[in-house]
mmCIF file of C-alpha atoms in Angstrom:
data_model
loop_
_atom_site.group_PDB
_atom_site.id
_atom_site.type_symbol
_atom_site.label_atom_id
_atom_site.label_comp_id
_atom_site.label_asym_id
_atom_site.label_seq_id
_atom_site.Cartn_x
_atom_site.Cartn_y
_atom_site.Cartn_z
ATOM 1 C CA UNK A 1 0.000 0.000 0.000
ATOM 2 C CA UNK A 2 2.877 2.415 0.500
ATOM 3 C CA UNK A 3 3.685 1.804 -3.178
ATOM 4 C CA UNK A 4 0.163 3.212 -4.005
ATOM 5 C CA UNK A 5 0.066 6.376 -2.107
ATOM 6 C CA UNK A 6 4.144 6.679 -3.374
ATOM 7 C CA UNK A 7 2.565 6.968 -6.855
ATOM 8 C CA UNK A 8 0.443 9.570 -6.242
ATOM 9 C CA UNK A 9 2.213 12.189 -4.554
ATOM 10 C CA UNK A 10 5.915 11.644 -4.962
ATOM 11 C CA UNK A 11 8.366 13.590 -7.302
ATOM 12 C CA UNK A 12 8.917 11.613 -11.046
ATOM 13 C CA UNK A 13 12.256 9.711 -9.824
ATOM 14 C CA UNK A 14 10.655 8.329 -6.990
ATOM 15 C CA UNK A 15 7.523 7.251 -9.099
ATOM 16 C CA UNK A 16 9.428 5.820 -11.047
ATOM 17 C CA UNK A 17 10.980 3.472 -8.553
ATOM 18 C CA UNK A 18 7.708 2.748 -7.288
ATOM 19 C CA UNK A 19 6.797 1.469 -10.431
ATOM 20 C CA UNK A 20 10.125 -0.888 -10.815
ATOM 21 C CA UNK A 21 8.567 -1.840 -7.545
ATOM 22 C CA UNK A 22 5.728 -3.034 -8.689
ATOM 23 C CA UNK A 23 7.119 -4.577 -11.739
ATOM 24 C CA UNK A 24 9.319 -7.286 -9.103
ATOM 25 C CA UNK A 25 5.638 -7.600 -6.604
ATOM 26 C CA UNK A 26 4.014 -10.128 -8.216
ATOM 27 C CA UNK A 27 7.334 -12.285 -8.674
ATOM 28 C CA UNK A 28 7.948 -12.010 -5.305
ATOM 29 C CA UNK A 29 4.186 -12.617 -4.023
ATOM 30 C CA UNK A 30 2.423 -14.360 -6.657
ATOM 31 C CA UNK A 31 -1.373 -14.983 -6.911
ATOM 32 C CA UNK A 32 -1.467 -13.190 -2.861
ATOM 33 C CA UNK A 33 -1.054 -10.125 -4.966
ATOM 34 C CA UNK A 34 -5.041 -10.751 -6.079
ATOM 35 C CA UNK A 35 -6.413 -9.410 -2.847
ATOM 36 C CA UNK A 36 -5.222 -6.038 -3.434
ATOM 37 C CA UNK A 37 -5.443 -6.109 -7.513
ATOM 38 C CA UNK A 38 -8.382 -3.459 -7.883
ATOM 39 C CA UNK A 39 -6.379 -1.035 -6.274
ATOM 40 C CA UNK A 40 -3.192 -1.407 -8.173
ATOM 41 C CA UNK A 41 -4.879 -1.796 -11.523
ATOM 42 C CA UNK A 42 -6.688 1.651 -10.863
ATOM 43 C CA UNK A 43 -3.682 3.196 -9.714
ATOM 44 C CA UNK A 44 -1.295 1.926 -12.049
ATOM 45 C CA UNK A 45 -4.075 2.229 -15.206
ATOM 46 C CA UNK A 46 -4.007 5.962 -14.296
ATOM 47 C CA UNK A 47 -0.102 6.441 -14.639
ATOM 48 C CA UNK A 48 -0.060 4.527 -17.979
ATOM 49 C CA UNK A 49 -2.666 6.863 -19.071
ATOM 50 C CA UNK A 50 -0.717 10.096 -18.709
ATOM 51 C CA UNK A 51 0.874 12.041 -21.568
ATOM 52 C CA UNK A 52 3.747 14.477 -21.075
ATOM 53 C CA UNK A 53 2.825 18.311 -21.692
ATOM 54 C CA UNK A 54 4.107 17.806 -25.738
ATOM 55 C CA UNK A 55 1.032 15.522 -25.632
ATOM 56 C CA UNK A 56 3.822 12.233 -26.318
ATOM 57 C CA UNK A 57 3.885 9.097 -24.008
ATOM 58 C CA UNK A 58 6.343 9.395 -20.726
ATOM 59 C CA UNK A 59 8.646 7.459 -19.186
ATOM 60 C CA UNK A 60 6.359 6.663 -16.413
ATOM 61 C CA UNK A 61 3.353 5.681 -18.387
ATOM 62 C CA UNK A 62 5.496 3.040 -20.073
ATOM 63 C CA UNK A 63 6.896 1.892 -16.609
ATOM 64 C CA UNK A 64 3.426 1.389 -15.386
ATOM 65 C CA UNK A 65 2.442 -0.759 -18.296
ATOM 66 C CA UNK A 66 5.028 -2.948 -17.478
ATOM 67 C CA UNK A 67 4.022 -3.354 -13.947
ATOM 68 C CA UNK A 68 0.883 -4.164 -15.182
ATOM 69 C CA UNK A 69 2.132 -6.736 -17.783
ATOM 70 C CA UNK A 70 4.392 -8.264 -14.633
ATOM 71 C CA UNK A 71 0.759 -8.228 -12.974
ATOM 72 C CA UNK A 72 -0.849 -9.808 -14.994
ATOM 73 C CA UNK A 73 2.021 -13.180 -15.399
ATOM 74 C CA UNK A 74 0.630 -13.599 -11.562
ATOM 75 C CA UNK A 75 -2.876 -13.919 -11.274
ATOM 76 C CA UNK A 76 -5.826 -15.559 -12.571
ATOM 77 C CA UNK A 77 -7.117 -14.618 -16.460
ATOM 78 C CA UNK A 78 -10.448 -14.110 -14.598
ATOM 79 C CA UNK A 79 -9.236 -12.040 -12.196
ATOM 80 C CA UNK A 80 -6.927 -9.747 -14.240
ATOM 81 C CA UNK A 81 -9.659 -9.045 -17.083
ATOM 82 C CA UNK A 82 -12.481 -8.642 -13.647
ATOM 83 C CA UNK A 83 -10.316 -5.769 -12.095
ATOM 84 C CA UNK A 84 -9.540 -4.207 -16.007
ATOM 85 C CA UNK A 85 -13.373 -4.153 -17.156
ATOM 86 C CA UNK A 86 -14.023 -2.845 -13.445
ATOM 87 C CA UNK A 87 -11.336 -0.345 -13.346
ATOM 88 C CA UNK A 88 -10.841 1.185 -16.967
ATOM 89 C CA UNK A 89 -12.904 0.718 -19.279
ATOM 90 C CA UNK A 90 -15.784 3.459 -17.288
ATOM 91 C CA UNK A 91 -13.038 5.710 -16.469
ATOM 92 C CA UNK A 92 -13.217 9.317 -17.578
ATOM 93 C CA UNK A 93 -9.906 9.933 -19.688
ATOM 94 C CA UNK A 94 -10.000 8.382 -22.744
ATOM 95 C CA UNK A 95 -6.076 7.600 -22.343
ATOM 96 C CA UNK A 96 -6.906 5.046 -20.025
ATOM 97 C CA UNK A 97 -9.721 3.518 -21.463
ATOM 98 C CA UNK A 98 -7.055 3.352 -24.513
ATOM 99 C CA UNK A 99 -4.497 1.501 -22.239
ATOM 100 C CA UNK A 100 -7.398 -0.652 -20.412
ATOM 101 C CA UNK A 101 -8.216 -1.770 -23.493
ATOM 102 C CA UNK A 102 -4.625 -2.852 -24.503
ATOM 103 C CA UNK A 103 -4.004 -4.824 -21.333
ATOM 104 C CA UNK A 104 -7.363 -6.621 -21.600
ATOM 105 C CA UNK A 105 -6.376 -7.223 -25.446
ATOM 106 C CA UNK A 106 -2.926 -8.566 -23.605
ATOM 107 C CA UNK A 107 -4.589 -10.429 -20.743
ATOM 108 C CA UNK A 108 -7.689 -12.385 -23.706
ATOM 109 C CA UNK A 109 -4.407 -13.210 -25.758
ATOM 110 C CA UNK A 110 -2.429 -14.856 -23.044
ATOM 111 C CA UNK A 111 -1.758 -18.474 -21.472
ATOM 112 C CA UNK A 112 -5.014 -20.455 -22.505
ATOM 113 C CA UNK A 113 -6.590 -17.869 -23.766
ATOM 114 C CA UNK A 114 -10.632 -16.724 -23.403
ATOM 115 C CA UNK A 115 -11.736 -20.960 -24.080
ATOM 116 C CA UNK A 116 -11.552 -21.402 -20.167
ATOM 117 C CA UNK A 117 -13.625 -18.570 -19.274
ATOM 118 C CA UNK A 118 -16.361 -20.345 -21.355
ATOM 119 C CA UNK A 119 -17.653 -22.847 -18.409
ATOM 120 C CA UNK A 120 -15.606 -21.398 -15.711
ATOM 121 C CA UNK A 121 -16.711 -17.597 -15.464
ATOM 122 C CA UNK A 122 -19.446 -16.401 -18.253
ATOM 123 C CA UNK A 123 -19.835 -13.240 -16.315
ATOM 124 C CA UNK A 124 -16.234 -12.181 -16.794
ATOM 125 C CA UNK A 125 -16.520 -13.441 -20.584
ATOM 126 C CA UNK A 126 -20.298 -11.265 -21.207
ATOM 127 C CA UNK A 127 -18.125 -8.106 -19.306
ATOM 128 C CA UNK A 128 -15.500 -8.783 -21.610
ATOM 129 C CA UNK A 129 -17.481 -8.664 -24.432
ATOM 130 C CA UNK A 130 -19.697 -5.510 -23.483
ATOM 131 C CA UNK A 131 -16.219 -3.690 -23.114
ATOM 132 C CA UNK A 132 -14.910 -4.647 -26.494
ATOM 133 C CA UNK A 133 -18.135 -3.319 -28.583
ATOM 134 C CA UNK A 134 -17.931 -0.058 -25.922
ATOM 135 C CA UNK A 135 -14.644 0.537 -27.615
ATOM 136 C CA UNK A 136 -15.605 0.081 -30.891
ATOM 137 C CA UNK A 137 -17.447 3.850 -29.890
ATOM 138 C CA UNK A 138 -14.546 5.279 -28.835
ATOM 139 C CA UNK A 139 -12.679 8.253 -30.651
ATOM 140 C CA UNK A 140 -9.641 7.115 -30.674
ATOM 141 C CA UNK A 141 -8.166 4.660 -33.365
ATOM 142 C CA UNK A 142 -6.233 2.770 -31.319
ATOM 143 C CA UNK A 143 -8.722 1.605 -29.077
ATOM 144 C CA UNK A 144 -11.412 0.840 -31.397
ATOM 145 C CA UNK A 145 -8.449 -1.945 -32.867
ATOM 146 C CA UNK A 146 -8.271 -3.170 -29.460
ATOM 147 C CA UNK A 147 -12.311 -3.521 -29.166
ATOM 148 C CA UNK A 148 -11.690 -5.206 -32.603
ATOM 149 C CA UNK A 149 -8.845 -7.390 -31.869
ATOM 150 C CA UNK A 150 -10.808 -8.368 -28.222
ATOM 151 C CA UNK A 151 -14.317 -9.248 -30.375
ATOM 152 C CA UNK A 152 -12.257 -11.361 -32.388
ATOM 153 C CA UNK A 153 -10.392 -13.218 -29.553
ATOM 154 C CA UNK A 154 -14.223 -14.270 -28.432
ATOM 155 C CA UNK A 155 -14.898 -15.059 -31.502
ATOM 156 C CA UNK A 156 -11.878 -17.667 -32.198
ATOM 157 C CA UNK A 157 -12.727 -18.803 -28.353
ATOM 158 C CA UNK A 158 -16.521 -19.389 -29.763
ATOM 159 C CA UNK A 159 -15.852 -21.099 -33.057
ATOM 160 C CA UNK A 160 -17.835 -24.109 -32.455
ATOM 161 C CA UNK A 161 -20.495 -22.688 -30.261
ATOM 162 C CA UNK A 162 -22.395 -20.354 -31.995
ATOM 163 C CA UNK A 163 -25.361 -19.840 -30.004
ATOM 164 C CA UNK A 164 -22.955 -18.986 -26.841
ATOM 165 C CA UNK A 165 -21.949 -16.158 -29.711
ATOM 166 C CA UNK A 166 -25.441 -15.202 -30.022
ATOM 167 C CA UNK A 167 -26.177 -14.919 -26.711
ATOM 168 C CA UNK A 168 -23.293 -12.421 -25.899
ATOM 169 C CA UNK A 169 -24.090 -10.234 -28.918
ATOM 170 C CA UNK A 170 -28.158 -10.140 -28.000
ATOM 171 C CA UNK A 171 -26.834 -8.477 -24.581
ATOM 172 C CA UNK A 172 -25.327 -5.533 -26.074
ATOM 173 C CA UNK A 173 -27.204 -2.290 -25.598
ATOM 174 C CA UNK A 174 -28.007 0.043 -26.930
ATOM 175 C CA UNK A 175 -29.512 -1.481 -30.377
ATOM 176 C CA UNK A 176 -26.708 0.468 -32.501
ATOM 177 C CA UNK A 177 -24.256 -0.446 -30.947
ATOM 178 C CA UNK A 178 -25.290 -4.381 -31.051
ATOM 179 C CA UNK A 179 -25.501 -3.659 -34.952
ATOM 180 C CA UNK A 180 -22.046 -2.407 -34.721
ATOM 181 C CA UNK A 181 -20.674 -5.576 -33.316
ATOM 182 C CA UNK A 182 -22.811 -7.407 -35.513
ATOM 183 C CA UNK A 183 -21.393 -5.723 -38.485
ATOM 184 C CA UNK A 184 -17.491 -6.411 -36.767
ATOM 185 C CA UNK A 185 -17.705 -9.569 -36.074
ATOM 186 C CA UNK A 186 -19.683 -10.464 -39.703
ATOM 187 C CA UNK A 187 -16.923 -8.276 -41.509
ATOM 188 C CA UNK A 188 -13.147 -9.556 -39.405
ATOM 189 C CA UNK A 189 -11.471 -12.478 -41.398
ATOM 190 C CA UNK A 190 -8.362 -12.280 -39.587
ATOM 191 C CA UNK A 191 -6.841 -10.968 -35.958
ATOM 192 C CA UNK A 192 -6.372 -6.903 -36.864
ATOM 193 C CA UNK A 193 -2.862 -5.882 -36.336
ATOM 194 C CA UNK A 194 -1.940 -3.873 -32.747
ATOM 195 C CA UNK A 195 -1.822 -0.376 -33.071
ATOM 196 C CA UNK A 196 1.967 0.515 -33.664
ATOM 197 C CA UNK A 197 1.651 3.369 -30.192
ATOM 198 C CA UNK A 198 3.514 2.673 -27.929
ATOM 199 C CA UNK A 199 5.520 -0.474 -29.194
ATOM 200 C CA UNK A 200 8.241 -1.119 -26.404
ATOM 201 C CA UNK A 201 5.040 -1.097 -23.324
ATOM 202 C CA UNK A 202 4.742 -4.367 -23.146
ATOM 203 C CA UNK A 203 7.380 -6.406 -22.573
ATOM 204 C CA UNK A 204 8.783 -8.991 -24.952
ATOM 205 C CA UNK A 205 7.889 -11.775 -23.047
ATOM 206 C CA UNK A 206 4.280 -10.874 -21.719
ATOM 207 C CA UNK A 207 1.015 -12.602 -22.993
ATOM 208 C CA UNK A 208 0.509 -10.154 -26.327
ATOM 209 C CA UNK A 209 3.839 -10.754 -28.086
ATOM 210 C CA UNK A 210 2.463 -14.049 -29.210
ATOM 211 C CA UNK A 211 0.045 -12.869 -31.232
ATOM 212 C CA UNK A 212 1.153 -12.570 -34.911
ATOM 213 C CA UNK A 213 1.417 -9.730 -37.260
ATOM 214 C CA UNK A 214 -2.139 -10.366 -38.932
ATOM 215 C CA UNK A 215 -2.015 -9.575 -42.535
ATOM 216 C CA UNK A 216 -1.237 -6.143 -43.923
ATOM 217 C CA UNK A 217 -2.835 -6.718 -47.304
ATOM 218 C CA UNK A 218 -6.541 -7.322 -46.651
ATOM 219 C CA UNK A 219 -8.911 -4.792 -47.059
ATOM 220 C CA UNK A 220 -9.108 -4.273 -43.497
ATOM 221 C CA UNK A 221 -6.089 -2.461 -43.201
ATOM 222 C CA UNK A 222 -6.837 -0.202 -46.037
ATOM 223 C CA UNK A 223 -9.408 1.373 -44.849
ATOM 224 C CA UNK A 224 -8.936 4.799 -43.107
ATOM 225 C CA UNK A 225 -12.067 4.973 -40.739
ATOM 226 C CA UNK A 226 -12.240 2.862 -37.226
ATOM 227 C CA UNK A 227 -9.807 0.330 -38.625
ATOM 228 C CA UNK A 228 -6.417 -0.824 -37.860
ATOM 229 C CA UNK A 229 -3.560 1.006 -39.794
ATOM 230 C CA UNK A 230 -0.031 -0.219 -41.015
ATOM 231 C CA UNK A 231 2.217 1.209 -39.516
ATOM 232 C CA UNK A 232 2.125 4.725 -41.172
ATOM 233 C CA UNK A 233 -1.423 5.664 -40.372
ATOM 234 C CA UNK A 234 -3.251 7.665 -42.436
ATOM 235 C CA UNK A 235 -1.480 6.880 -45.925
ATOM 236 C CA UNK A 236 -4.189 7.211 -48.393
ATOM 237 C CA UNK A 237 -5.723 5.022 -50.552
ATOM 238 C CA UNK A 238 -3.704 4.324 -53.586
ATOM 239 C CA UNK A 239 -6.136 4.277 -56.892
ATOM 240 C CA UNK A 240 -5.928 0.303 -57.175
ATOM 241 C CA UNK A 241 -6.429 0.364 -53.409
ATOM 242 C CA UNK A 242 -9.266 2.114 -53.928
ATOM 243 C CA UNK A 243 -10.713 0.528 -56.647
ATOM 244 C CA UNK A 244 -10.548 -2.601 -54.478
ATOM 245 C CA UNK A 245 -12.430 -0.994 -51.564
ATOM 246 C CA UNK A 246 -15.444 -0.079 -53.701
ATOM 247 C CA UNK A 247 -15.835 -3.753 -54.677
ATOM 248 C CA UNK A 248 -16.191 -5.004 -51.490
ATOM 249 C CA UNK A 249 -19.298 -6.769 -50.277
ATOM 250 C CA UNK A 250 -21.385 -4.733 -48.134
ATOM 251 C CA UNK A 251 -21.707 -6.484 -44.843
ATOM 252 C CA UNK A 252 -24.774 -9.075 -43.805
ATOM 253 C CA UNK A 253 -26.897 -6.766 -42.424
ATOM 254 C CA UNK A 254 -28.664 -7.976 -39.115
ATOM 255 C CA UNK A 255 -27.567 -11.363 -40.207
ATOM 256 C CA UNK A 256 -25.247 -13.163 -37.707
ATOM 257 C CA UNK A 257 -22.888 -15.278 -39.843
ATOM 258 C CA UNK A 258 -19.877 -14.477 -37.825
ATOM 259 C CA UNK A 259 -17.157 -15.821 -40.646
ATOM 260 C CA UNK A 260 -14.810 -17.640 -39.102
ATOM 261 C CA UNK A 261 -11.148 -17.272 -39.921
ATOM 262 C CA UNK A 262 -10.582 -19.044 -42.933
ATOM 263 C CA UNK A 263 -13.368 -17.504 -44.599
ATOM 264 C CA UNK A 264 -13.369 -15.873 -47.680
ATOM 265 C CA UNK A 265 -16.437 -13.925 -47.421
ATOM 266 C CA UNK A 266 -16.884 -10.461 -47.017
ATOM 267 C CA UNK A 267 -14.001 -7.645 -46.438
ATOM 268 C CA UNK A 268 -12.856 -6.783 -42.737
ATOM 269 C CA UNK A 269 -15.130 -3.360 -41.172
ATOM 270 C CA UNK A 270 -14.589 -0.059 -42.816
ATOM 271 C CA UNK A 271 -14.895 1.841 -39.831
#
């Protein structure tokens, strides 16, 4: 607890060793550190949503995210995405909502998985869910492609159980935003790269470096509206590019196909 109340008072070189501390907690404490998880996540979420006055990421932002990534090695999927959905995904600065949404991309893409969450904790998988379309309404890029990558983590987890699929999505409010999801998770063919912010966050070894590059050429990453960019956002379309765009199916409508990944239907979303 003195680590907490060091954050948020201290000068920046004493912050920062507070957050080295917390980096070496959960090695040293393991799955104890649970009890107290709500509080760090909140505290910690709220450093690695800080920007320096020139509006760039800090030093101590990135320190945090580690800590969190070191958190996250040590406790329960369950209880890491719990304390996330609980902590950051409500909270008032978008910055943090943009980094809560990165972790829980992190946390859904680690050890087993979202598969066990199926029969062992629904309620953490439905929160999950409800979070991921909420970012798809947020305004910043990156963490729409975090909503995106998260509704397609579900989505692999749910491959042979549709109706489980069905069930999540019917529990979306309000109506648009259930159309939204629809549309996402009728339109994504493939995992949508990370957003290139921010690279060197999260550690090499933590749960999201295993996920792969996805694939720069589809249509998805073309697209200069909600989507996922390479990693010089905001090139425009070339004219083939564009040519390609236009023929694109339009998505299903209400329809709830959900293609599954080595579908060849439809184009990834536009937006």
């Amino acid at each position: 607890m003195f680590l907490l109340s060091a954050l948020y008072g201290c000068v920046a070189g004493l912050q920062a060793v507070c957050c080295c501390g917390f980096q070496e907690l959960p090695g040293a404490l393991g799955r104890a550190v649970e009890r107290d998880l709500d509080d760090v996540v909140q505290v910690l979420l709220k450093k690695a949503g800080e920007l320096s006055t020139a509006g760039r990421d800090n030093f101590l932002a990135s320190e945090a995210d580690k800590a969190l990534s070191a958190f996250w090695a040590a406790v329960s999927e369950s209880r890491a995405l719990s304390a996330l959905v609980a902590c950051g995904t409500s909270h008032k600065s978008p910055h943090v909502r943009c980094r809560a949404a990165a972790h829980l991309d992190e946390v859904a893409d680690g050890g087993a998985g979202l598969e066990g969450l199926i029969k062992s904790n629904w309620t953490v998988l439905d929160k999950l869910f409800k979070a991921a379309a909420g970012c798809l309404q947020e305004g910043s890029l990156d963490t729409r492609t975090y909503g995106k990558r998260l509704l397609w983590s579900v989505k692999t987890a749910l491959r042979s159980n549709k109706s489980d699929l069905d069930r999540l999505v019917t529990g979306v409010v309000p109506e648009a935003v259930q159309r939204r999801v629809v549309e996402v998770l009728d339109t994504l063919t493939a995992v949508p790269p990370p957003p290139p912010s921010r690279a060197g966050a999260i550690s090499a070894g933590s749960r999201m470096s295993s996920r792969g590059p996805g694939t720069p050429s589809s249509f998805y990453h073309a697209t200069s509206s909600g989507a996922s960019s390479p990693a010089t956002p905001g090139t425009p379309l070339s004219a083939s590019a564009a040519a390609a765009a236009q023929q694109q199916p339009g998505s299903s409508g209400g329809s709830r196909g959900y293609n599954t990944a080595g579908s060849n239907s439809g184009g990834t979303s536009a937006r």
